[in-house]
Amino acid sequence: MTSALGVGGALALGACASREGDTGTPSATTGTPTLGASGMQWDRFKGETLNLLLCEHWWTSAVSKRFPEFEALTGMKIKANTLSEDSYYQQALVALSSGATTYDALMVGNLQAGQYMNAGWLEPLDSYFGGSGLVNADWFDTNDFFAPARKASSLNGELMALPLSAEAGVVIYRKDLAAQAGVTAFPTQESLVDASAKLSAAMERPFAGRGRRGLDIVWTWTNFFLTQGGEFYNGNTPTVDSPEAVAATELYVQQLLTKYGPKGASNMSWLEATGSVNEGRAALYTDASGLLSVVLDKNSSKHTDQIAVSRWPDSATAKAAPNYWYWMAGIPKASRKKEQAALFYAWAMSKETATSVSAESGSPSARESVWSNDDFLSFYPGDMSTEIVANLQAVQPDRVPYARPTFPSEADALSLELIKVLVDGKDPKRAMADAAAAMARAGR
């Protein structure tokens, strides 16, 4: 998911990266071991050019400003093609599927990762970051990435991409209005309906959530579905006609969106939903934790000092299983400069660079150590970071079929039935039965 938060000026890492005889003392800026402590030969590919395919994203904005530091450190040159999200996906698909050698490294979207991995379009990374001699494995420390993020970035136990950012479903709410309504906690998913009913005394439609066709409505619905104990498939057969799926649809679509959500919710993506919170038209919002960077942005929000966050609640019958979203970084199998690309990632995704990038923007790194950095935590007052990290650790990536190559078309089929419940008042049980049949057709 793309964050709308602007990124400030780059921090000066170049001095740390280029000092000779560095002993590995944590840098004053980041509190993490410096690049010089890696003991790596950073200039082994001096004079070469690395071609990158990047998507517009907070990470891209921040890292691009630091490219001169990488070039000074390695003697390499970077040529980056940065595209809007839709254009990026199209270009990545063409480049990877054709076996073109145009790009040496590229970002990998969460929804496309399964297609890329299963098709054999990405280079396995364990040999580069697991002690090959090119990258100091102990220094780079892939175990510092959240365990669910590593799992989602792997195929059959082999790391196929490196996690860039990590988000999971959370409950975002106005603590001032919640207090006035007597809402003190969200012990279960079902309690969100009770909270919305109480909040409706202050505003007619206090809930905000995504209802737009495609992954928008499906992404938020999945939080409710998994936490009801539901599973998408039994083998290859869609099982969204289960009692758990019906309960999730009744709860999110029929109750929260239809009864307490905004009019025109079927046209809402995360952008419109966050806008309703920022403008004071909603007091309760379920979405990805990365969107806190939007609702806490004082340039666009009127109520940043009243925003609070809660981890995803359990259901009455099962433990919380929040949905997730990761951006990743991979190396095309066809690349002729795989080692050079690995060296770039060793720099760009090191603890030091990851910490400085997130500390200046507040955007959610997939590195667990970043979430202990005081500068970064200043973006998340109170217990926000504790609630978010608990959710990131609770993610169960095997239960969300992003790795299934046909899931994008199946998710679209599911979304159409969810929208029929939202717009036409279709019975949830009938809608979920029709959704299972439609997903089966879409997956053939």
Coordinates of C-alpha atoms in Angstrom, one line a residue:
M1 CA 0.0 0.0 0.0
T2 CA 1.3 3.4 -0.9
S3 CA 1.7 5.9 1.9
A4 CA 0.8 9.5 1.2
L5 CA 3.3 10.8 3.7
G6 CA 6.0 13.2 2.3
V7 CA 9.6 12.4 3.2
G8 CA 11.9 15.1 4.6
G9 CA 15.5 15.8 4.0
A10 CA 18.0 13.0 4.0
L11 CA 20.3 12.3 6.9
A12 CA 24.0 12.3 6.2
L13 CA 25.1 8.7 6.3
G14 CA 28.0 9.2 3.9
A15 CA 30.5 10.1 6.7
C16 CA 29.7 6.9 8.6
A17 CA 29.9 4.8 5.4
S18 CA 33.2 6.1 4.3
R19 CA 35.3 6.2 7.5
E20 CA 38.3 4.0 7.5
G21 CA 38.9 1.8 10.5
D22 CA 35.3 1.9 11.8
T23 CA 35.0 -0.3 14.9
G24 CA 31.3 -0.9 14.6
T25 CA 30.3 1.6 17.2
P26 CA 26.6 2.5 16.8
S27 CA 26.2 5.7 14.9
A28 CA 24.9 8.7 16.7
T29 CA 22.2 9.1 14.2
T30 CA 20.7 5.6 14.2
G31 CA 22.0 3.7 17.2
T32 CA 22.9 0.8 14.8
P33 CA 26.2 -0.6 13.6
T34 CA 27.7 1.6 10.8
L35 CA 28.2 0.4 7.3
G36 CA 32.0 0.4 7.9
A37 CA 31.5 -2.2 10.6
S38 CA 30.3 -4.8 8.0
G39 CA 33.9 -5.7 6.9
M40 CA 32.6 -5.9 3.4
Q41 CA 34.4 -4.9 0.2
W42 CA 32.0 -2.2 -0.9
D43 CA 34.0 -1.1 -4.0
R44 CA 34.4 -4.5 -5.6
F45 CA 32.1 -3.4 -8.5
K46 CA 33.6 0.1 -8.9
G47 CA 32.7 1.7 -12.3
E48 CA 29.6 -0.4 -13.0
T49 CA 26.1 0.8 -13.4
L50 CA 23.0 -0.7 -11.7
N51 CA 19.6 -0.3 -13.3
L52 CA 16.6 -0.2 -10.9
L53 CA 12.9 -0.4 -11.4
L54 CA 11.1 1.4 -8.5
C55 CA 7.6 2.3 -7.6
E56 CA 6.6 5.7 -6.2
H57 CA 6.6 5.0 -2.4
W58 CA 7.9 6.6 0.8
W59 CA 10.9 4.2 0.8
T60 CA 11.8 5.1 -2.8
S61 CA 11.6 8.8 -2.1
A62 CA 13.9 8.5 0.9
V63 CA 16.4 6.1 -0.5
S64 CA 16.7 7.9 -3.8
K65 CA 18.0 10.9 -1.9
R66 CA 20.8 8.7 -0.6
F67 CA 22.0 7.3 -3.9
P68 CA 25.0 9.7 -4.0
E69 CA 26.1 8.1 -0.7
F70 CA 25.9 4.6 -2.2
E71 CA 27.8 5.8 -5.3
A72 CA 30.5 7.3 -3.2
L73 CA 30.8 4.2 -1.0
T74 CA 30.9 1.7 -3.9
G75 CA 32.1 3.6 -7.0
M76 CA 29.0 2.3 -8.8
K77 CA 26.4 4.4 -10.6
I78 CA 22.6 4.0 -10.2
K79 CA 20.0 4.5 -12.9
A80 CA 16.5 4.3 -11.5
N81 CA 13.2 4.2 -13.4
T82 CA 10.6 5.3 -10.8
L83 CA 7.0 4.9 -12.0
S84 CA 3.5 5.4 -10.6
E85 CA 2.0 2.2 -9.0
D86 CA -0.1 1.1 -12.0
S87 CA 2.7 1.8 -14.5
Y88 CA 5.2 0.1 -12.3
Y89 CA 3.2 -3.1 -12.1
Q90 CA 2.8 -3.2 -15.9
Q91 CA 6.5 -2.5 -16.5
A92 CA 7.6 -5.1 -13.9
L93 CA 5.3 -7.8 -15.5
V94 CA 6.7 -7.1 -19.0
A95 CA 10.3 -7.1 -17.9
L96 CA 10.1 -10.2 -15.7
S97 CA 7.9 -12.4 -17.9
S98 CA 10.0 -11.7 -21.0
G99 CA 13.3 -12.5 -19.3
A100 CA 14.6 -9.1 -20.2
T101 CA 17.9 -8.0 -18.7
T102 CA 16.8 -4.3 -18.5
Y103 CA 16.7 -4.2 -14.7
D104 CA 19.1 -5.5 -12.1
A105 CA 16.9 -4.9 -9.1
L106 CA 13.2 -4.1 -8.5
M107 CA 10.5 -3.6 -5.9
V108 CA 8.0 -6.4 -5.5
G109 CA 4.3 -5.8 -4.6
N110 CA 2.6 -7.9 -2.1
L111 CA -0.2 -9.0 -4.4
Q112 CA 2.2 -9.9 -7.3
A113 CA 4.9 -11.7 -5.2
G114 CA 3.3 -15.1 -5.5
Q115 CA 3.1 -14.8 -9.3
Y116 CA 6.7 -13.7 -9.6
M117 CA 8.0 -16.4 -7.2
N118 CA 6.1 -19.3 -8.6
A119 CA 7.0 -18.4 -12.2
G120 CA 10.7 -18.5 -11.3
W121 CA 11.2 -14.8 -12.2
L122 CA 13.1 -13.9 -9.0
E123 CA 16.5 -14.9 -8.0
P124 CA 16.7 -16.9 -4.6
L125 CA 18.5 -14.7 -2.1
D126 CA 19.7 -17.0 0.6
S127 CA 23.1 -17.6 -1.1
Y128 CA 23.7 -13.8 -1.2
F129 CA 22.6 -12.8 2.3
G130 CA 23.3 -16.1 4.2
G131 CA 27.0 -16.0 4.4
S132 CA 28.3 -16.0 0.8
G133 CA 31.2 -13.7 1.5
L134 CA 29.7 -10.9 -0.6
V135 CA 27.4 -9.7 2.2
N136 CA 28.3 -10.1 5.9
A137 CA 25.3 -12.2 7.1
D138 CA 25.7 -11.4 10.8
W139 CA 25.9 -7.7 10.1
F140 CA 23.0 -7.6 7.6
D141 CA 20.9 -9.9 9.9
T142 CA 17.9 -11.1 7.9
N143 CA 16.4 -12.4 11.2
D144 CA 15.9 -8.7 12.1
F145 CA 13.0 -8.6 9.6
F146 CA 9.7 -9.5 11.2
A147 CA 9.3 -13.2 11.0
P148 CA 5.9 -13.1 9.2
A149 CA 7.5 -10.7 6.7
R150 CA 10.3 -13.1 6.0
K151 CA 7.8 -15.9 5.6
A152 CA 5.7 -14.0 3.1
S153 CA 8.9 -13.1 1.2
S154 CA 9.9 -16.8 0.8
L155 CA 8.9 -19.8 -1.3
N156 CA 9.4 -23.3 0.0
G157 CA 11.6 -21.9 2.8
E158 CA 13.9 -20.0 0.4
L159 CA 14.1 -16.2 0.7
M160 CA 13.0 -14.8 -2.6
A161 CA 12.8 -11.1 -1.7
L162 CA 13.7 -8.8 1.1
P163 CA 10.8 -7.1 3.1
L164 CA 10.9 -3.3 2.8
S165 CA 7.8 -2.2 4.7
A166 CA 5.4 -4.0 7.0
E167 CA 1.7 -3.2 7.7
A168 CA -1.1 -5.0 9.4
G169 CA -4.8 -4.3 10.2
V170 CA -5.5 -2.0 13.2
V171 CA -8.3 -0.1 14.7
I172 CA -7.8 3.7 14.4
Y173 CA -10.1 5.9 16.5
R174 CA -10.8 9.3 17.9
K175 CA -10.1 8.9 21.6
D176 CA -11.9 12.1 22.6
L177 CA -15.1 11.0 20.9
A178 CA -14.7 7.5 22.2
A179 CA -14.4 8.7 25.8
Q180 CA -17.5 10.9 25.4
A181 CA -19.4 7.9 24.1
G182 CA -18.2 5.6 26.9
V183 CA -16.0 3.4 24.5
T184 CA -12.9 2.4 26.4
A185 CA -11.7 -0.7 24.5
F186 CA -12.4 -3.0 21.6
P187 CA -12.2 -6.5 23.2
T188 CA -13.7 -8.3 20.1
Q189 CA -14.5 -7.6 16.5
E190 CA -18.2 -7.6 17.5
S191 CA -17.6 -4.8 19.9
L192 CA -16.8 -2.5 16.9
V193 CA -20.5 -2.5 16.1
D194 CA -21.4 -1.6 19.7
A195 CA -18.8 1.2 19.6
S196 CA -20.2 2.5 16.3
A197 CA -23.7 2.5 17.8
K198 CA -22.5 4.6 20.8
L199 CA -20.4 6.9 18.6
S200 CA -23.4 7.5 16.3
A201 CA -24.8 9.8 19.1
A202 CA -22.1 12.3 18.2
M203 CA -22.1 11.7 14.4
E204 CA -24.6 9.9 12.2
R205 CA -22.1 7.7 10.4
P206 CA -19.0 7.3 12.6
F207 CA -17.3 4.4 10.9
A208 CA -14.9 4.5 8.0
G209 CA -13.7 1.6 5.9
R210 CA -12.8 0.6 2.4
G211 CA -15.7 -0.6 0.1
R212 CA -14.3 -0.2 -3.4
R213 CA -14.1 -3.1 -5.8
G214 CA -11.0 -5.2 -5.9
L215 CA -8.5 -5.6 -3.2
D216 CA -9.8 -2.5 -1.3
I217 CA -12.9 -4.1 0.2
V218 CA -11.3 -7.5 0.3
W219 CA -8.3 -6.4 2.2
T220 CA -10.2 -5.0 5.1
W221 CA -12.8 -7.8 5.0
T222 CA -10.0 -10.4 5.3
N223 CA -9.1 -9.1 8.7
F224 CA -12.6 -9.9 9.9
F225 CA -12.7 -13.2 8.0
L226 CA -9.4 -14.7 9.3
T227 CA -10.2 -13.5 12.9
Q228 CA -13.6 -15.4 12.7
G229 CA -11.4 -18.4 12.0
G230 CA -12.1 -18.6 8.3
E231 CA -9.8 -20.0 5.6
F232 CA -9.9 -19.0 1.9
Y233 CA -9.4 -22.5 0.5
N234 CA -9.7 -26.2 1.2
G235 CA -7.0 -27.5 -1.1
N236 CA -7.9 -25.7 -4.3
T237 CA -11.5 -25.2 -3.5
P238 CA -12.7 -21.7 -2.3
T239 CA -14.3 -21.8 1.1
V240 CA -15.6 -18.3 1.4
D241 CA -19.1 -19.8 1.7
S242 CA -18.3 -20.9 5.2
P243 CA -20.1 -19.7 8.4
E244 CA -17.0 -17.7 9.2
A245 CA -17.2 -15.9 5.9
V246 CA -20.8 -15.1 6.4
A247 CA -20.2 -13.8 9.9
A248 CA -17.4 -11.6 8.6
T249 CA -19.6 -10.2 5.9
E250 CA -22.4 -9.5 8.3
L251 CA -20.1 -7.8 10.6
Y252 CA -18.0 -5.6 8.3
V253 CA -20.2 -5.1 5.2
Q254 CA -23.7 -5.3 6.5
Q255 CA -23.2 -3.7 9.9
L256 CA -20.2 -1.5 10.0
L257 CA -20.1 -0.2 6.4
T258 CA -23.8 -0.3 5.5
K259 CA -25.3 0.9 8.8
Y260 CA -22.5 3.1 10.3
G261 CA -20.3 3.8 7.3
P262 CA -20.3 6.7 5.0
K263 CA -22.7 7.1 2.1
G264 CA -21.1 6.0 -1.1
A265 CA -18.8 3.6 0.7
S266 CA -18.6 1.4 -2.4
N267 CA -16.4 4.1 -4.0
M268 CA -14.0 4.3 -1.0
S269 CA -10.4 3.3 -1.2
W270 CA -8.0 3.9 1.7
L271 CA -7.5 7.5 0.4
E272 CA -11.1 8.5 0.8
A273 CA -11.5 6.6 4.1
T274 CA -8.5 8.3 5.6
G275 CA -9.8 11.6 4.3
S276 CA -13.1 11.1 6.3
V277 CA -11.0 10.6 9.5
N278 CA -8.8 13.6 8.8
E279 CA -11.7 15.9 8.1
G280 CA -13.6 14.8 11.3
R281 CA -16.3 12.9 9.5
A282 CA -15.5 9.5 11.1
A283 CA -14.4 8.5 14.5
L284 CA -13.6 4.8 14.0
Y285 CA -11.6 3.3 11.1
T286 CA -10.3 -0.2 10.4
D287 CA -7.3 -0.3 8.0
A288 CA -3.6 -0.9 7.6
S289 CA -1.2 0.4 10.2
G290 CA 0.8 2.2 7.6
L291 CA -2.0 4.6 7.1
L292 CA -1.4 6.1 10.5
S293 CA 1.3 8.2 8.7
V294 CA -1.6 9.8 6.9
V295 CA -4.0 10.4 9.8
L296 CA -1.2 11.6 12.0
D297 CA 0.1 14.1 9.4
K298 CA -0.7 17.6 10.8
N299 CA -0.6 19.0 7.2
S300 CA -3.7 17.1 6.3
S301 CA -5.5 16.1 9.6
K302 CA -7.4 18.3 11.9
H303 CA -7.3 15.9 14.9
T304 CA -3.9 14.4 15.1
D305 CA -3.7 14.9 18.9
Q306 CA -6.9 12.9 19.4
I307 CA -5.9 9.8 17.3
A308 CA -5.4 6.5 19.0
V309 CA -4.8 3.0 17.7
S310 CA -5.6 -0.5 19.0
R311 CA -4.3 -3.8 17.8
W312 CA -6.8 -5.9 15.8
P313 CA -9.3 -7.5 18.3
D314 CA -10.1 -11.2 18.7
S315 CA -13.5 -12.4 17.6
A316 CA -16.0 -14.1 19.9
T317 CA -14.6 -17.5 18.7
A318 CA -11.0 -17.0 17.6
K319 CA -7.8 -15.1 18.1
A320 CA -7.0 -12.0 16.1
A321 CA -5.4 -12.7 12.7
P322 CA -4.8 -9.3 11.0
N323 CA -4.3 -9.0 7.3
Y324 CA -1.0 -7.6 6.1
W325 CA 0.7 -5.8 3.4
Y326 CA 4.4 -5.8 2.6
W327 CA 6.5 -4.2 -0.1
M328 CA 9.5 -6.2 -0.9
A329 CA 12.7 -5.9 -3.0
G330 CA 13.9 -8.6 -5.4
I331 CA 16.5 -9.4 -8.1
P332 CA 15.2 -10.6 -11.5
K333 CA 16.4 -14.1 -12.4
A334 CA 17.5 -12.7 -15.8
S335 CA 19.7 -9.9 -14.3
R336 CA 23.3 -10.0 -15.4
K337 CA 24.4 -8.1 -12.2
K338 CA 22.9 -10.2 -9.4
E339 CA 25.9 -9.7 -7.0
Q340 CA 25.9 -5.9 -7.7
A341 CA 22.1 -5.8 -6.9
A342 CA 22.7 -7.8 -3.7
L343 CA 25.4 -5.3 -2.7
F344 CA 22.9 -2.5 -3.3
Y345 CA 20.3 -4.1 -1.1
A346 CA 23.0 -4.7 1.6
W347 CA 23.4 -1.0 1.7
A348 CA 19.8 0.2 1.0
M349 CA 18.2 -2.3 3.4
S350 CA 20.8 -2.4 6.1
K351 CA 19.8 -1.6 9.7
E352 CA 21.5 1.8 9.5
T353 CA 19.8 2.9 6.3
A354 CA 16.4 1.4 7.2
T355 CA 16.5 3.2 10.6
S356 CA 17.4 6.6 9.2
V357 CA 14.8 6.3 6.4
S358 CA 12.0 5.5 8.9
A359 CA 13.2 7.8 11.6
E360 CA 12.9 10.8 9.3
S361 CA 9.4 9.9 8.0
G362 CA 7.7 7.7 10.6
S363 CA 6.9 5.1 7.8
P364 CA 6.8 1.5 8.8
S365 CA 10.0 -0.5 8.2
A366 CA 9.9 -4.3 8.1
R367 CA 13.0 -4.4 10.3
E368 CA 12.0 -5.1 13.9
S369 CA 15.0 -3.1 15.3
V370 CA 13.7 0.1 13.8
W371 CA 10.7 -0.2 16.1
S372 CA 13.0 0.3 19.0
N373 CA 14.6 3.5 17.7
D374 CA 13.6 6.6 19.8
D375 CA 13.6 8.9 16.8
F376 CA 11.3 6.6 14.9
L377 CA 9.0 6.0 17.9
S378 CA 8.5 9.8 18.3
F379 CA 6.0 9.5 15.4
Y380 CA 3.9 7.1 17.4
P381 CA 2.9 8.7 20.8
G382 CA 1.7 6.7 23.8
D383 CA 1.3 3.0 23.2
M384 CA 0.8 3.2 19.5
S385 CA 4.0 1.4 18.6
T386 CA 3.3 -1.4 21.1
E387 CA -0.1 -2.0 19.5
I388 CA 1.3 -1.9 16.0
V389 CA 4.2 -4.3 16.7
A390 CA 1.8 -6.7 18.4
N391 CA -0.2 -6.8 15.2
L392 CA 2.9 -7.2 13.0
Q393 CA 3.9 -10.2 15.0
A394 CA 0.4 -11.7 14.9
V395 CA 0.3 -11.8 11.1
Q396 CA -0.2 -15.3 9.7
P397 CA 0.9 -15.0 6.0
D398 CA 0.1 -18.6 5.1
R399 CA -3.6 -17.8 5.6
V400 CA -3.7 -15.0 3.1
P401 CA -3.3 -16.4 -0.5
Y402 CA -1.2 -13.6 -1.9
A403 CA 1.3 -16.3 -3.1
R404 CA -1.5 -17.8 -5.2
P405 CA -1.0 -16.7 -8.8
T406 CA -4.7 -16.5 -9.5
F407 CA -5.6 -14.7 -6.3
P408 CA -5.9 -11.2 -7.9
S409 CA -8.7 -12.3 -10.2
E410 CA -10.3 -14.4 -7.5
A411 CA -10.2 -11.5 -5.1
D412 CA -11.9 -9.3 -7.7
A413 CA -14.7 -11.9 -8.0
L414 CA -15.1 -12.0 -4.2
S415 CA -15.2 -8.2 -4.0
L416 CA -18.2 -8.0 -6.5
E417 CA -20.3 -10.1 -4.1
L418 CA -19.3 -8.1 -1.1
I419 CA -20.3 -4.9 -2.9
K420 CA -23.7 -6.5 -3.7
V421 CA -24.3 -6.9 0.0
L422 CA -23.2 -3.3 0.5
V423 CA -25.1 -1.6 -2.3
D424 CA -28.0 -3.9 -3.1
G425 CA -28.6 -5.4 0.3
K426 CA -28.0 -8.9 -0.9
D427 CA -28.2 -11.6 1.8
P428 CA -24.7 -12.3 3.1
K429 CA -25.1 -16.1 3.1
R430 CA -26.3 -16.1 -0.5
A431 CA -23.6 -13.6 -1.5
M432 CA -20.8 -15.8 0.0
A433 CA -22.1 -18.9 -1.8
D434 CA -22.1 -17.0 -5.0
A435 CA -18.6 -15.6 -4.2
A436 CA -17.2 -19.1 -3.7
A437 CA -18.5 -20.2 -7.1
A438 CA -17.2 -17.1 -8.8
M439 CA -13.8 -17.5 -7.3
A440 CA -13.7 -21.1 -8.5
R441 CA -14.4 -19.9 -12.0
A442 CA -11.8 -17.1 -11.8
G443 CA -9.2 -19.5 -10.6
R444 CA -9.5 -22.0 -13.5

